[in-house]
PDB file of C-alpha atoms and ligand atoms in Angstrom:
ATOM      1  CA  MET A1487      35.067  17.520  -9.455  1.00 69.00           C
ATOM      2  CA  ARG A1488      33.199  16.608 -12.438  1.00 86.00           C
ATOM      3  CA  ILE A1489      34.655  14.525 -14.794  1.00 93.00           C
ATOM      4  CA  CYS A1490      34.062  13.836 -18.715  1.00 96.00           C
ATOM      5  CA  LEU A1491      32.494   9.950 -18.177  1.00 96.00           C
ATOM      6  CA  SER A1492      34.477   9.409 -21.836  1.00 97.00           C
ATOM      7  CA  CYS A1493      38.193  11.327 -21.798  1.00 96.00           C
ATOM      8  CA  GLY A1494      38.279  11.451 -17.792  1.00 96.00           C
ATOM      9  CA  LYS A1495      39.427  14.952 -17.650  1.00 94.00           C
ATOM     10  CA  PRO A1496      37.501  17.904 -15.719  1.00 91.00           C
ATOM     11  CA  ALA A1497      33.869  18.602 -17.674  1.00 88.00           C
ATOM     12  CA  GLY A1498      32.971  21.366 -15.471  1.00 79.00           C
ATOM     13  CA  THR A1499      29.156  21.143 -14.376  1.00 72.00           C
ATOM     14  CA  ALA A1500      26.822  18.776 -16.265  1.00 65.00           C
ATOM     15  CA  PRO A1501      26.669  17.500 -18.800  1.00 67.00           C
ATOM     16  CA  SER A1502      29.188  15.129 -18.075  1.00 89.00           C
ATOM     17  CA  TYR A1503      30.711  15.031 -21.478  1.00 94.00           C
ATOM     18  CA  HIS A1504      32.831  16.860 -23.369  1.00 94.00           C
ATOM     19  CA  PRO A1505      31.113  17.667 -27.078  1.00 93.00           C
ATOM     20  CA  GLU A1506      34.577  17.087 -29.060  1.00 94.00           C
ATOM     21  CA  CYS A1507      34.526  13.474 -26.800  1.00 96.00           C
ATOM     22  CA  LEU A1508      31.146  12.671 -27.678  1.00 95.00           C
ATOM     23  CA  ALA A1509      31.691  13.466 -31.606  1.00 95.00           C
ATOM     24  CA  ALA A1510      34.758  11.326 -31.145  1.00 95.00           C
ATOM     25  CA  LEU A1511      32.932   8.265 -30.197  1.00 96.00           C
ATOM     26  CA  PHE A1512      29.413   8.909 -31.738  1.00 94.00           C
ATOM     27  CA  GLU A1513      30.036  10.973 -34.799  1.00 90.00           C
ATOM     28  CA  THR A1514      27.555  13.612 -33.118  1.00 90.00           C
ATOM     29  CA  GLU A1515      28.047  16.247 -30.166  1.00 91.00           C
ATOM     30  CA  ARG A1516      24.525  15.023 -28.839  1.00 91.00           C
ATOM     31  CA  LEU A1517      24.849  11.868 -26.248  1.00 92.00           C
ATOM     32  CA  PRO A1518      22.734   9.250 -27.506  1.00 93.00           C
ATOM     33  CA  VAL A1519      19.765   7.843 -25.814  1.00 92.00           C
ATOM     34  CA  VAL A1520      20.778   4.333 -24.323  1.00 91.00           C
ATOM     35  CA  ASP A1521      17.752   2.538 -25.372  1.00 85.00           C
ATOM     36  CA  ILE A1522      18.606  -0.712 -23.374  1.00 84.00           C
ATOM     37  CA  ASP A1523      17.735  -1.884 -19.591  1.00 84.00           C
ATOM     38  CA  LEU A1524      19.734  -4.050 -17.735  1.00 82.00           C
ATOM     39  CA  ALA A1525      16.996  -6.358 -16.890  1.00 77.00           C
ATOM     40  CA  GLU A1526      16.242  -7.154 -20.385  1.00 76.00           C
ATOM     41  CA  LEU A1527      19.682  -8.218 -20.752  1.00 73.00           C
ATOM     42  CA  ASP A1528      18.922 -11.369 -19.481  1.00 62.00           C
ATOM     43  CA  GLN A1529      16.460 -12.124 -22.334  1.00 61.00           C
ATOM     44  CA  LEU A1530      19.313 -11.336 -25.111  1.00 61.00           C
ATOM     45  CA  ALA A1531      21.962 -13.572 -26.244  1.00 49.00           C
ATOM     46  CA  LEU A1532      24.962 -12.417 -24.522  1.00 54.00           C
ATOM     47  CA  ALA A1533      28.572 -13.089 -25.546  1.00 50.00           C
ATOM     48  CA  THR A1534      30.750 -13.377 -22.337  1.00 47.00           C
ATOM     49  CA  VAL A1535      34.447 -11.924 -22.445  1.00 46.00           C
ATOM     50  CA  GLY A1536      37.098 -13.083 -19.861  1.00 45.00           C
ATOM     51  CA  ARG A1537      37.557 -16.216 -17.845  1.00 46.00           C
ATOM     52  CA  ALA A1538      35.046 -17.636 -16.009  1.00 44.00           C
ATOM     53  CA  ALA A1539      36.606 -17.464 -12.635  1.00 45.00           C
ATOM     54  CA  LEU A1540      36.415 -13.625 -13.084  1.00 49.00           C
ATOM     55  CA  PRO A1541      33.471 -12.249 -14.381  1.00 43.00           C
ATOM     56  CA  GLY A1542      30.936 -14.937 -13.753  1.00 42.00           C
ATOM     57  CA  ALA A1543      30.995 -13.936 -17.211  1.00 57.00           C
ATOM     58  CA  GLN A1544      31.193 -10.092 -17.802  1.00 72.00           C
ATOM     59  CA  PRO A1545      28.808  -9.838 -20.623  1.00 79.00           C
ATOM     60  CA  LYS A1546      29.146  -7.724 -23.809  1.00 84.00           C
ATOM     61  CA  LEU A1547      27.006  -6.939 -26.890  1.00 87.00           C
ATOM     62  CA  SER A1548      27.246  -5.542 -30.352  1.00 88.00           C
ATOM     63  CA  ALA A1549      25.736  -2.120 -30.435  1.00 91.00           C
ATOM     64  CA  ASP A1550      24.642   0.426 -33.344  1.00 91.00           C
ATOM     65  CA  LEU A1551      23.857   3.734 -33.415  1.00 91.00           C
ATOM     66  CA  ASP A1552      20.498   4.992 -34.922  1.00 89.00           C
ATOM     67  CA  VAL A1553      21.724   8.495 -36.098  1.00 85.00           C
ATOM     68  CA  GLU A1554      18.377  10.272 -36.709  1.00 88.00           C
ATOM     69  CA  ARG A1555      16.692   8.984 -33.523  1.00 89.00           C
ATOM     70  CA  CYS A1556      20.393   9.689 -31.560  1.00 90.00           C
ATOM     71  CA  THR A1557      19.682   6.104 -29.866  1.00 93.00           C
ATOM     72  CA  LEU A1558      22.323   3.467 -29.081  1.00 92.00           C
ATOM     73  CA  GLN A1559      20.512   0.025 -29.414  1.00 89.00           C
ATOM     74  CA  VAL A1560      21.277  -3.416 -29.414  1.00 86.00           C
ATOM     75  CA  ALA A1561      22.516  -4.781 -32.597  1.00 85.00           C
ATOM     76  CA  ALA A1562      21.865  -8.295 -34.114  1.00 75.00           C
ATOM     77  CA  GLY A1563      25.744  -8.263 -35.096  1.00 70.00           C
ATOM     78  CA  GLY A1564      28.072  -6.533 -37.050  1.00 77.00           C
ATOM     79  CA  GLY A1565      27.428  -3.323 -34.855  1.00 89.00           C
ATOM     80  CA  HIS A1566      29.926  -0.677 -34.526  1.00 93.00           C
ATOM     81  CA  TYR A1567      30.199  -0.310 -30.867  1.00 94.00           C
ATOM     82  CA  LEU A1568      30.510  -3.074 -27.912  1.00 93.00           C
ATOM     83  CA  LEU A1569      28.686  -2.471 -24.712  1.00 93.00           C
ATOM     84  CA  LYS A1570      29.318  -3.755 -21.784  1.00 92.00           C
ATOM     85  CA  PRO A1571      26.750  -3.629 -18.700  1.00 91.00           C
ATOM     86  CA  GLN A1572      27.237  -4.443 -15.230  1.00 90.00           C
ATOM     87  CA  ALA A1573      27.792  -8.027 -14.392  1.00 84.00           C
ATOM     88  CA  GLY A1574      26.014  -9.757 -11.753  1.00 76.00           C
ATOM     89  CA  THR A1575      28.647 -11.399  -9.820  1.00 76.00           C
ATOM     90  CA  PHE A1576      31.461  -8.933  -9.933  1.00 84.00           C
ATOM     91  CA  PRO A1577      29.995  -5.167  -9.424  1.00 86.00           C
ATOM     92  CA  HIS A1578      31.348  -2.269 -11.023  1.00 95.00           C
ATOM     93  CA  LEU A1579      33.736  -3.761 -14.078  1.00 94.00           C
ATOM     94  CA  PRO A1580      32.438  -1.320 -16.805  1.00 96.00           C
ATOM     95  CA  GLU A1581      34.044   1.636 -14.416  1.00 97.00           C
ATOM     96  CA  ASN A1582      36.825  -0.450 -13.644  1.00 97.00           C
ATOM     97  CA  GLU A1583      37.348  -0.969 -17.127  1.00 97.00           C
ATOM     98  CA  TRP A1584      36.665   2.264 -18.531  1.00 98.00           C
ATOM     99  CA  LEU A1585      39.067   3.601 -15.775  1.00 98.00           C
ATOM    100  CA  THR A1586      41.798   1.547 -16.889  1.00 98.00           C
ATOM    101  CA  GLN A1587      41.667   2.165 -20.649  1.00 98.00           C
ATOM    102  CA  ARG A1588      41.758   5.948 -19.723  1.00 98.00           C
ATOM    103  CA  LEU A1589      44.873   5.010 -17.498  1.00 98.00           C
ATOM    104  CA  ALA A1590      46.469   3.028 -20.946  1.00 98.00           C
ATOM    105  CA  ALA A1591      45.851   6.487 -22.944  1.00 98.00           C
ATOM    106  CA  GLN A1592      47.846   8.404 -20.311  1.00 97.00           C
ATOM    107  CA  VAL A1593      50.892   6.267 -20.574  1.00 97.00           C
ATOM    108  CA  GLY A1594      50.973   6.131 -24.355  1.00 97.00           C
ATOM    109  CA  LEU A1595      48.832   3.238 -25.418  1.00 98.00           C
ATOM    110  CA  GLU A1596      46.599   3.603 -28.216  1.00 98.00           C
ATOM    111  CA  ILE A1597      43.089   2.858 -27.406  1.00 98.00           C
ATOM    112  CA  SER A1598      39.391   3.201 -29.104  1.00 97.00           C
ATOM    113  CA  PRO A1599      37.070   6.079 -27.934  1.00 97.00           C
ATOM    114  CA  CYS A1600      34.982   5.127 -25.052  1.00 98.00           C
ATOM    115  CA  ALA A1601      32.596   5.888 -22.536  1.00 98.00           C
ATOM    116  CA  LEU A1602      30.463   5.075 -19.622  1.00 97.00           C
ATOM    117  CA  VAL A1603      27.300   5.380 -20.079  1.00 96.00           C
ATOM    118  CA  SER A1604      23.829   5.165 -18.397  1.00 94.00           C
ATOM    119  CA  LEU A1605      21.347   2.405 -19.550  1.00 93.00           C
ATOM    120  CA  ARG A1606      17.470   3.426 -18.989  1.00 90.00           C
ATOM    121  CA  ASP A1607      17.386   1.524 -15.618  1.00 91.00           C
ATOM    122  CA  GLY A1608      20.282   4.286 -14.614  1.00 91.00           C
ATOM    123  CA  SER A1609      23.103   1.724 -14.216  1.00 93.00           C
ATOM    124  CA  LEU A1610      26.550   2.398 -15.755  1.00 95.00           C
ATOM    125  CA  ALA A1611      28.065   0.654 -19.036  1.00 95.00           C
ATOM    126  CA  TYR A1612      31.109   1.010 -20.556  1.00 96.00           C
ATOM    127  CA  VAL A1613      31.030   1.625 -24.433  1.00 97.00           C
ATOM    128  CA  VAL A1614      33.919   1.257 -26.968  1.00 97.00           C
ATOM    129  CA  ARG A1615      33.822   2.006 -30.698  1.00 96.00           C
ATOM    130  CA  ARG A1616      35.458  -1.244 -32.408  1.00 95.00           C
ATOM    131  CA  PHE A1617      38.364  -0.137 -33.994  1.00 95.00           C
ATOM    132  CA  ASP A1618      37.890  -3.006 -36.937  1.00 95.00           C
ATOM    133  CA  ARG A1619      34.977  -1.130 -37.890  1.00 92.00           C
ATOM    134  CA  PRO A1620      36.355   2.195 -39.428  1.00 85.00           C
ATOM    135  CA  VAL A1621      34.112   5.250 -39.670  1.00 78.00           C
ATOM    136  CA  GLY A1622      33.841   5.240 -43.356  1.00 78.00           C
ATOM    137  CA  GLY A1623      32.584   1.965 -43.627  1.00 82.00           C
ATOM    138  CA  GLY A1624      34.050  -1.288 -44.067  1.00 87.00           C
ATOM    139  CA  LYS A1625      36.012  -3.857 -42.021  1.00 92.00           C
ATOM    140  CA  LEU A1626      39.585  -3.940 -41.120  1.00 95.00           C
ATOM    141  CA  ALA A1627      41.193  -7.071 -40.952  1.00 96.00           C
ATOM    142  CA  MET A1628      42.201  -8.449 -37.599  1.00 96.00           C
ATOM    143  CA  GLU A1629      43.829 -11.394 -35.806  1.00 97.00           C
ATOM    144  CA  ASP A1630      44.314 -11.833 -32.521  1.00 97.00           C
ATOM    145  CA  PHE A1631      47.336 -13.453 -30.964  1.00 98.00           C
ATOM    146  CA  CYS A1632      45.843 -17.160 -30.176  1.00 96.00           C
ATOM    147  CA  GLN A1633      45.141 -17.044 -34.404  1.00 97.00           C
ATOM    148  CA  LEU A1634      48.349 -15.831 -35.050  1.00 97.00           C
ATOM    149  CA  ALA A1635      50.072 -19.136 -33.139  1.00 97.00           C
ATOM    150  CA  GLU A1636      47.310 -21.339 -34.698  1.00 97.00           C
ATOM    151  CA  LEU A1637      45.738 -22.125 -31.696  1.00 96.00           C
ATOM    152  CA  PRO A1638      42.131 -22.862 -30.562  1.00 94.00           C
ATOM    153  CA  PRO A1639      40.378 -20.239 -28.612  1.00 89.00           C
ATOM    154  CA  GLY A1640      40.514 -22.610 -25.713  1.00 90.00           C
ATOM    155  CA  SER A1641      44.154 -22.092 -25.428  1.00 93.00           C
ATOM    156  CA  LYS A1642      43.921 -18.693 -25.026  1.00 93.00           C
ATOM    157  CA  TYR A1643      45.974 -18.822 -21.677  1.00 93.00           C
ATOM    158  CA  ASP A1644      48.741 -20.852 -23.243  1.00 94.00           C
ATOM    159  CA  GLY A1645      50.802 -17.866 -24.091  1.00 96.00           C
ATOM    160  CA  THR A1646      54.092 -16.265 -22.468  1.00 98.00           C
ATOM    161  CA  ALA A1647      55.039 -12.332 -23.015  1.00 98.00           C
ATOM    162  CA  GLU A1648      58.247 -13.749 -25.115  1.00 98.00           C
ATOM    163  CA  ARG A1649      55.983 -15.916 -27.341  1.00 98.00           C
ATOM    164  CA  CYS A1650      53.755 -12.820 -28.392  1.00 98.00           C
ATOM    165  CA  GLY A1651      56.990 -10.991 -29.010  1.00 98.00           C
ATOM    166  CA  LYS A1652      57.830 -13.658 -31.501  1.00 98.00           C
ATOM    167  CA  LEU A1653      54.512 -13.643 -33.089  1.00 98.00           C
ATOM    168  CA  LEU A1654      54.769  -9.946 -33.755  1.00 98.00           C
ATOM    169  CA  ARG A1655      58.564 -10.226 -34.973  1.00 98.00           C
ATOM    170  CA  ARG A1656      57.083 -12.686 -37.629  1.00 98.00           C
ATOM    171  CA  HIS A1657      53.624 -10.896 -38.278  1.00 98.00           C
ATOM    172  CA  ALA A1658      53.743  -7.367 -37.833  1.00 98.00           C
ATOM    173  CA  SER A1659      54.930  -4.485 -40.637  1.00 98.00           C
ATOM    174  CA  GLU A1660      57.157  -3.074 -38.474  1.00 98.00           C
ATOM    175  CA  PRO A1661      58.568  -5.038 -35.757  1.00 98.00           C
ATOM    176  CA  LEU A1662      60.418  -3.149 -34.189  1.00 96.00           C
ATOM    177  CA  VAL A1663      57.886  -0.343 -33.688  1.00 97.00           C
ATOM    178  CA  GLU A1664      55.567  -2.790 -32.699  1.00 98.00           C
ATOM    179  CA  LEU A1665      57.531  -4.622 -30.084  1.00 98.00           C
ATOM    180  CA  LEU A1666      57.963  -1.437 -28.403  1.00 98.00           C
ATOM    181  CA  LYS A1667      54.577  -1.051 -27.811  1.00 98.00           C
ATOM    182  CA  LEU A1668      54.012  -4.696 -26.785  1.00 98.00           C
ATOM    183  CA  PHE A1669      56.728  -3.787 -24.333  1.00 98.00           C
ATOM    184  CA  ARG A1670      54.843  -1.034 -22.982  1.00 98.00           C
ATOM    185  CA  GLN A1671      51.557  -2.726 -22.900  1.00 98.00           C
ATOM    186  CA  PHE A1672      52.856  -5.740 -20.718  1.00 98.00           C
ATOM    187  CA  VAL A1673      54.724  -2.854 -18.122  1.00 97.00           C
ATOM    188  CA  PHE A1674      51.088  -1.181 -18.194  1.00 98.00           C
ATOM    189  CA  ASN A1675      48.990  -4.380 -17.629  1.00 97.00           C
ATOM    190  CA  TRP A1676      51.442  -5.415 -14.749  1.00 97.00           C
ATOM    191  CA  TRP A1677      51.249  -1.709 -13.206  1.00 97.00           C
ATOM    192  CA  VAL A1678      47.174  -1.717 -13.213  1.00 97.00           C
ATOM    193  CA  GLY A1679      47.171  -5.427 -12.055  1.00 96.00           C
ATOM    194  CA  ASN A1680      45.351  -6.981 -15.294  1.00 96.00           C
ATOM    195  CA  GLY A1681      45.990 -10.401 -14.584  1.00 94.00           C
ATOM    196  CA  ASP A1682      43.778 -11.336 -17.790  1.00 93.00           C
ATOM    197  CA  LEU A1683      45.988 -10.260 -20.417  1.00 95.00           C
ATOM    198  CA  HIS A1684      45.671 -13.411 -22.745  1.00 95.00           C
ATOM    199  CA  LEU A1685      46.331 -14.288 -26.133  1.00 96.00           C
ATOM    200  CA  LYS A1686      42.818 -13.454 -27.382  1.00 94.00           C
ATOM    201  CA  ASN A1687      43.406  -9.832 -25.907  1.00 95.00           C
ATOM    202  CA  LEU A1688      46.330  -9.035 -28.231  1.00 97.00           C
ATOM    203  CA  ALA A1689      45.949  -8.680 -31.727  1.00 98.00           C
ATOM    204  CA  LEU A1690      47.369  -7.446 -35.257  1.00 98.00           C
ATOM    205  CA  LEU A1691      45.203  -5.294 -37.210  1.00 98.00           C
ATOM    206  CA  ARG A1692      45.685  -4.361 -40.937  1.00 97.00           C
ATOM    207  CA  ARG A1693      45.405  -0.171 -41.104  1.00 94.00           C
ATOM    208  CA  PRO A1694      43.437   1.732 -43.378  1.00 91.00           C
ATOM    209  CA  ASP A1695      46.909   2.522 -45.145  1.00 93.00           C
ATOM    210  CA  GLY A1696      48.032  -1.213 -45.432  1.00 94.00           C
ATOM    211  CA  ARG A1697      50.217  -1.539 -42.505  1.00 97.00           C
ATOM    212  CA  ILE A1698      49.822  -4.582 -40.198  1.00 98.00           C
ATOM    213  CA  ALA A1699      50.475  -3.190 -36.619  1.00 98.00           C
ATOM    214  CA  LEU A1700      49.057  -4.008 -33.103  1.00 98.00           C
ATOM    215  CA  SER A1701      45.541  -3.081 -32.470  1.00 98.00           C
ATOM    216  CA  PRO A1702      44.336  -0.217 -30.113  1.00 98.00           C
ATOM    217  CA  ALA A1703      44.677  -2.169 -26.634  1.00 98.00           C
ATOM    218  CA  PHE A1704      41.532  -3.342 -25.628  1.00 96.00           C
ATOM    219  CA  ASP A1705      39.383  -5.701 -22.770  1.00 95.00           C
ATOM    220  CA  GLN A1706      42.114  -4.163 -19.944  1.00 96.00           C
ATOM    221  CA  LEU A1707      40.977  -3.811 -16.353  1.00 95.00           C
ATOM    222  CA  ASN A1708      42.311  -4.504 -12.783  1.00 96.00           C
ATOM    223  CA  THR A1709      41.184  -7.829 -12.142  1.00 94.00           C
ATOM    224  CA  ARG A1710      43.190  -7.454  -8.833  1.00 94.00           C
ATOM    225  CA  LEU A1711      39.959  -5.127  -7.783  1.00 94.00           C
ATOM    226  CA  VAL A1712      37.695  -8.408  -7.667  1.00 91.00           C
ATOM    227  CA  LEU A1713      40.529 -11.260  -7.070  1.00 91.00           C
ATOM    228  CA  PRO A1714      42.978  -9.835  -4.769  1.00 89.00           C
ATOM    229  CA  ASP A1715      45.803 -12.197  -5.762  1.00 90.00           C
ATOM    230  CA  ASP A1716      45.112 -12.539  -9.072  1.00 91.00           C
ATOM    231  CA  PRO A1717      48.101 -13.453 -11.053  1.00 92.00           C
ATOM    232  CA  LEU A1718      48.763 -12.563 -14.682  1.00 95.00           C
ATOM    233  CA  ALA A1719      47.714 -14.961 -17.152  1.00 94.00           C
ATOM    234  CA  MET A1720      50.567 -15.010 -19.512  1.00 96.00           C
ATOM    235  CA  PRO A1721      53.934 -15.279 -17.595  1.00 97.00           C
ATOM    236  CA  ILE A1722      56.918 -12.630 -18.218  1.00 98.00           C
ATOM    237  CA  ASP A1723      60.013 -13.999 -17.509  1.00 97.00           C
ATOM    238  CA  GLY A1724      58.373 -17.026 -16.210  1.00 97.00           C
ATOM    239  CA  LYS A1725      56.920 -15.240 -13.706  1.00 96.00           C
ATOM    240  CA  ARG A1726      53.251 -14.439 -12.957  1.00 96.00           C
ATOM    241  CA  ASP A1727      53.905 -12.178  -9.950  1.00 94.00           C
ATOM    242  CA  ASN A1728      56.630  -9.877  -8.219  1.00 92.00           C
ATOM    243  CA  LEU A1729      58.096  -8.767 -11.147  1.00 93.00           C
ATOM    244  CA  GLY A1730      61.387  -6.571 -10.726  1.00 91.00           C
ATOM    245  CA  PRO A1731      63.563  -4.847 -12.833  1.00 93.00           C
ATOM    246  CA  GLY A1732      65.620  -8.140 -13.757  1.00 95.00           C
ATOM    247  CA  SER A1733      62.786  -9.383 -15.437  1.00 96.00           C
ATOM    248  CA  TRP A1734      61.897  -6.239 -17.427  1.00 97.00           C
ATOM    249  CA  ALA A1735      65.401  -6.031 -18.439  1.00 97.00           C
ATOM    250  CA  ARG A1736      65.299  -9.530 -19.788  1.00 98.00           C
ATOM    251  CA  LEU A1737      62.086  -8.967 -21.305  1.00 98.00           C
ATOM    252  CA  ALA A1738      63.567  -6.049 -23.328  1.00 98.00           C
ATOM    253  CA  GLN A1739      66.296  -7.963 -24.625  1.00 98.00           C
ATOM    254  CA  ASN A1740      64.288 -10.776 -25.532  1.00 98.00           C
ATOM    255  CA  PHE A1741      62.145  -8.267 -27.469  1.00 98.00           C
ATOM    256  CA  GLY A1742      65.189  -6.725 -28.951  1.00 98.00           C
ATOM    257  CA  ILE A1743      64.833  -3.564 -27.528  1.00 98.00           C
ATOM    258  CA  GLY A1744      68.005  -1.375 -25.973  1.00 97.00           C
ATOM    259  CA  PRO A1745      68.313  -0.725 -22.469  1.00 96.00           C
ATOM    260  CA  LYS A1746      68.074   3.090 -22.858  1.00 97.00           C
ATOM    261  CA  ALA A1747      64.434   2.548 -24.738  1.00 97.00           C
ATOM    262  CA  ALA A1748      63.420  -0.132 -21.974  1.00 97.00           C
ATOM    263  CA  THR A1749      64.049   2.447 -19.342  1.00 96.00           C
ATOM    264  CA  ARG A1750      62.869   5.084 -20.928  1.00 96.00           C
ATOM    265  CA  VAL A1751      59.315   3.244 -21.167  1.00 96.00           C
ATOM    266  CA  LEU A1752      59.557   2.351 -17.539  1.00 96.00           C
ATOM    267  CA  ARG A1753      60.389   5.747 -16.408  1.00 96.00           C
ATOM    268  CA  GLU A1754      57.456   7.090 -18.531  1.00 96.00           C
ATOM    269  CA  VAL A1755      54.889   4.420 -17.037  1.00 96.00           C
ATOM    270  CA  ALA A1756      56.265   5.618 -13.102  1.00 95.00           C
ATOM    271  CA  ALA A1757      55.939   9.488 -14.249  1.00 96.00           C
ATOM    272  CA  ALA A1758      52.274   9.123 -14.937  1.00 97.00           C
ATOM    273  CA  LEU A1759      51.299   8.177 -11.370  1.00 97.00           C
ATOM    274  CA  PRO A1760      50.153  11.481 -10.153  1.00 97.00           C
ATOM    275  CA  GLY A1761      47.824  11.955 -13.153  1.00 97.00           C
ATOM    276  CA  ALA A1762      46.873   8.428 -12.735  1.00 98.00           C
ATOM    277  CA  LEU A1763      46.307   9.000  -8.777  1.00 98.00           C
ATOM    278  CA  ARG A1764      44.150  12.038  -9.686  1.00 97.00           C
ATOM    279  CA  LEU A1765      42.001   9.832 -12.449  1.00 97.00           C
ATOM    280  CA  VAL A1766      41.347   7.111  -9.860  1.00 98.00           C
ATOM    281  CA  ASP A1767      40.451   9.705  -7.082  1.00 97.00           C
ATOM    282  CA  ALA A1768      37.338  11.263  -9.510  1.00 95.00           C
ATOM    283  CA  ALA A1769      36.389   7.706 -11.089  1.00 96.00           C
ATOM    284  CA  PRO A1770      32.812   6.811 -10.317  1.00 96.00           C
ATOM    285  CA  LEU A1771      33.776   3.744  -8.141  1.00 97.00           C
ATOM    286  CA  PRO A1772      33.507   3.274  -4.365  1.00 97.00           C
ATOM    287  CA  ALA A1773      35.477   4.973  -2.019  1.00 98.00           C
ATOM    288  CA  GLU A1774      36.819   1.147  -1.026  1.00 97.00           C
ATOM    289  CA  LEU A1775      37.871   0.296  -4.710  1.00 97.00           C
ATOM    290  CA  ARG A1776      39.159   3.663  -5.501  1.00 98.00           C
ATOM    291  CA  GLU A1777      41.626   3.549  -2.608  1.00 98.00           C
ATOM    292  CA  ALA A1778      42.401  -0.428  -3.697  1.00 98.00           C
ATOM    293  CA  TYR A1779      43.333   0.833  -6.939  1.00 98.00           C
ATOM    294  CA  ALA A1780      45.543   3.675  -6.408  1.00 98.00           C
ATOM    295  CA  ALA A1781      47.416   1.895  -3.148  1.00 98.00           C
ATOM    296  CA  LEU A1782      48.616  -0.856  -6.393  1.00 97.00           C
ATOM    297  CA  LEU A1783      49.395   2.030  -8.498  1.00 97.00           C
ATOM    298  CA  ARG A1784      51.737   3.444  -5.350  1.00 97.00           C
ATOM    299  CA  GLU A1785      52.959  -0.157  -4.705  1.00 95.00           C
ATOM    300  CA  ARG A1786      54.064  -0.611  -8.675  1.00 95.00           C
ATOM    301  CA  ALA A1787      54.776   2.592  -9.991  1.00 88.00           C
ATOM    302  CA  PRO A1788      58.268   2.247  -9.958  1.00 74.00           C
ATOM    303  CA  VAL A1789      57.746  -0.547 -12.405  1.00 65.00           C
ATOM    304  CA  GLY A1790      61.732  -0.859 -13.052  1.00 54.00           C
ATOM    305  CA  GLY A1791      62.464  -1.507  -9.233  1.00 49.00           C
TER     306      GLY A1791
HETATM  307 ZN1   ZN B2153      35.923  14.494 -22.569  1.00 50.75          ZN
END
């Protein structure tokens, strides 16, 4: 099956993007030429994301669209897109991140428009629209949870799920709505084996209507595909592994979420399994990585136990 490399849904024959998906990402139904070559990227100063152990650093760069030439190119800074090419140390991180972000959308988490695109050399890169740069121009104020906790960036792993809940309660315009979203995000990240959800990978965004709310989910990937026993970066209920129903019940209670609402979230994530397995199966990853991803999703699907 051919899938759209933006939304992940069936796309018939080539080209493998829905025009409406391209429009949502690039504001044009034409796929821009990505005027970047993996070999040239070494010469650019690349910001890196993730922890040193994981991605021998997963590189990312700022990119912008030249509308007239319909070309996506490296921006000196302040571009409207982030582009993450293949990393030398661990293969297939861009495909892994794209797949994980699409799975997040399937369980009802908000994500920014994204896609896999081919660079000039044919390698796949992950491209995502920056959610703090709205279409109409300008910049939305954003603070990550490390900043909210008044910690230096180097302390991004000094968090717990419960501490994040506390920060959200203090700073969000509608704390109860946001705490339920955050609970869903923690359940999801456990399900997909993301061991790199730390304080800088959660953020509050001032929305165009002035509300201060969680940002769309970002930087999510299945780290267990590259580090098989990778534990959670931030403990939940004091645990970094082997989470069961009791831990989710206690986290919900800590967040002030009623048992019924918590159960609904757990059931919705579990119910996403069949669709998630179809997407994993169709994803542009080698068979052994697709199988490993699917096995984890099956194993953890009854996230509530
Ligand atoms: Zn699509």
